[in-house]
CSV table of C-alpha atoms in Angstrom, one decimal:
chain,number,residue,atom,x,y,z
W,1,MET,CA,11.3,-0.8,-13.0
W,2,ASP,CA,9.7,-4.1,-13.6
W,3,ILE,CA,6.6,-4.1,-11.7
W,4,ALA,CA,3.4,-2.9,-13.7
W,5,VAL,CA,2.3,0.8,-12.8
W,6,GLU,CA,-1.1,-1.0,-13.1
W,7,THR,CA,-0.3,-3.3,-10.0
W,8,VAL,CA,1.0,-0.4,-8.0
W,9,THR,CA,-2.1,1.5,-8.7
W,10,GLU,CA,-4.2,-1.8,-7.6
W,11,ILE,CA,-2.3,-2.0,-4.5
W,12,VAL,CA,-2.8,1.8,-3.8
W,13,LEU,CA,-6.3,1.6,-4.1
W,14,ARG,CA,-6.9,-1.3,-1.8
W,15,LEU,CA,-4.4,0.5,0.6
W,16,ARG,CA,-6.6,3.6,0.5
W,17,ALA,CA,-9.7,1.6,1.4
W,18,ILE,CA,-8.0,0.2,4.6
W,19,GLU,CA,-6.6,3.7,5.4
W,20,VAL,CA,-10.1,5.3,5.5
W,21,LYS,CA,-11.5,2.7,8.0
W,22,GLU,CA,-11.6,3.2,11.7
W,23,GLY,CA,-12.4,1.2,14.9
W,24,ASN,CA,-16.0,0.2,15.7
W,25,THR,CA,-17.9,3.2,17.3
W,26,ASP,CA,-21.4,1.4,17.5
W,27,PRO,CA,-20.6,-2.3,18.1
W,28,ASP,CA,-24.5,-2.6,18.9
W,29,SER,CA,-25.9,-0.6,16.0
W,30,GLY,CA,-28.6,-3.3,15.1
W,31,SER,CA,-29.5,-1.3,11.9
W,32,ASN,CA,-29.1,-2.3,8.2
W,33,PRO,CA,-27.0,-0.5,5.9
W,34,ILE,CA,-29.8,1.3,4.3
W,35,ASP,CA,-30.7,2.8,7.6
W,36,ASP,CA,-27.4,3.9,8.8
W,37,GLY,CA,-26.5,5.2,5.1
W,38,ALA,CA,-23.9,2.0,4.7
W,39,THR,CA,-21.3,3.9,7.1
W,40,ASP,CA,-20.4,0.6,8.5
W,41,VAL,CA,-18.3,-0.2,5.3
W,42,LEU,CA,-16.0,2.2,7.0
W,43,ILE,CA,-15.4,0.3,10.2
W,44,SER,CA,-12.7,-2.5,10.3
W,45,GLY,CA,-14.2,-5.9,11.3
W,46,THR,CA,-13.5,-9.2,11.4
W,47,ASP,CA,-15.2,-9.9,8.2
W,48,ASP,CA,-13.3,-7.3,6.4
W,49,ALA,CA,-11.4,-8.8,3.3
W,50,THR,CA,-9.5,-5.9,2.2
W,51,GLU,CA,-6.5,-6.2,4.4
W,52,SER,CA,-5.9,-9.9,3.4
W,53,GLU,CA,-6.4,-9.1,-0.2
W,54,VAL,CA,-3.3,-6.5,0.2
W,55,ARG,CA,-1.4,-9.0,2.1
W,56,SER,CA,-2.3,-11.6,-0.9
W,57,MET,CA,-1.5,-9.3,-3.6
W,58,ILE,CA,1.8,-8.5,-2.4
W,59,ALA,CA,2.8,-12.0,-1.4
W,60,GLY,CA,1.7,-13.1,-4.9
W,61,LEU,CA,4.5,-10.8,-6.5
W,62,ASP,CA,7.7,-12.1,-7.4
W,63,ASP,CA,10.6,-11.3,-5.1
W,64,ASP,CA,11.9,-8.5,-7.5
W,65,SER,CA,8.5,-7.1,-7.6
W,66,ARG,CA,8.0,-6.9,-4.1
W,67,ALA,CA,11.4,-5.0,-3.6
W,68,GLU,CA,10.4,-2.6,-6.3
W,69,LEU,CA,7.1,-1.9,-4.4
W,70,LEU,CA,8.9,-1.2,-1.3
W,71,ALA,CA,11.6,0.8,-2.8
W,72,LEU,CA,8.8,3.0,-4.1
W,73,PHE,CA,7.6,3.4,-0.8
W,74,TYR,CA,11.1,4.8,0.3
W,75,VAL,CA,11.3,7.2,-2.5
W,76,GLY,CA,7.7,8.2,-1.9
W,77,ARG,CA,8.5,8.8,1.8
W,78,GLY,CA,11.8,10.6,0.9
W,79,ASP,CA,14.3,8.1,2.3
W,80,MET,CA,15.8,7.6,-1.0
W,81,GLU,CA,15.9,10.1,-4.0
W,82,PRO,CA,14.9,8.5,-7.5
W,83,GLU,CA,18.5,8.6,-8.9
W,84,GLU,CA,19.3,6.1,-6.0
W,85,TRP,CA,16.8,3.5,-7.3
W,86,SER,CA,19.1,0.7,-7.5
W,87,GLU,CA,20.1,1.1,-4.0
W,88,ALA,CA,16.6,1.6,-2.9
W,89,VAL,CA,15.8,-1.7,-4.5
W,90,ARG,CA,18.7,-3.3,-2.8
W,91,PHE,CA,17.7,-2.0,0.6
W,92,ALA,CA,14.4,-3.3,0.1
W,93,ARG,CA,15.6,-6.7,-0.3
W,94,GLU,CA,17.9,-6.6,2.5
W,95,ARG,CA,14.5,-5.7,4.6
W,96,GLU,CA,12.4,-8.4,2.9
W,97,GLY,CA,15.3,-10.9,4.1
W,98,VAL,CA,14.9,-9.8,7.7
W,99,GLY,CA,11.2,-10.0,7.8
W,100,GLU,CA,10.6,-6.3,7.7
W,101,GLY,CA,9.7,-6.3,3.8
W,102,ALA,CA,6.6,-4.8,1.8
W,103,VAL,CA,3.7,-6.2,3.7
W,104,PRO,CA,4.6,-5.2,7.2
W,105,THR,CA,5.8,-1.8,6.2
W,106,LEU,CA,3.1,-1.0,3.8
W,107,LEU,CA,0.4,-2.1,6.2
W,108,GLY,CA,2.1,-0.4,9.3
W,109,SER,CA,1.9,3.1,7.3
W,110,PRO,CA,-1.3,5.0,7.6
W,111,ILE,CA,-0.5,6.6,4.4
W,112,ALA,CA,1.1,4.1,2.4
W,113,GLY,CA,-1.2,4.5,-0.6
W,114,ASP,CA,0.0,8.1,-0.7
W,115,LEU,CA,3.7,7.3,-0.3
W,116,LEU,CA,3.5,4.9,-3.1
W,117,GLU,CA,1.8,7.2,-5.5
W,118,GLU,CA,4.4,9.8,-4.6
W,119,GLY,CA,7.2,7.4,-5.4
W,120,LEU,CA,5.5,6.8,-8.9
W,121,ASP,CA,5.6,10.7,-9.4
W,122,ALA,CA,9.0,11.1,-8.6
W,123,LEU,CA,10.0,8.5,-11.0
W,124,GLY,CA,7.8,10.0,-13.5
W,125,LEU,CA,5.0,7.5,-13.7
W,126,THR,CA,1.7,8.5,-13.3
W,127,PRO,CA,-1.0,6.2,-12.4
W,128,GLU,CA,-4.7,6.7,-13.3
W,129,LEU,CA,-5.9,7.3,-9.4
W,130,PRO,CA,-9.0,8.6,-8.3
W,131,PRO,CA,-8.4,11.8,-5.9
W,132,ALA,CA,-7.1,10.8,-2.4
């Protein structure tokens, strides 16, 4: 695998930051972060850079690394076995070619971070991640 485990780990952490967010349940709170216990950080908003950061990180990967990231997702999800790594990477390249690559797939899954971590684990690679 050519993509660095540290790179995958950083993407997992950012995906988890997105996964814990929810829609705005109190749009007119008017309070400041100290008064509301800083809970607004868990609300998605127009000024939230986390998703754009993930998009930029993935887009900044070379084609091989993007394909391997998506292949890790497939292995973690159970679509492919670790022994089918080459096939998973080939399939991921095909998905990228038709516009269904890493960015839409990972951002479209509510548990993408966990699945990437499971993919790494299935390949015998253990990232240093805080508990989910």
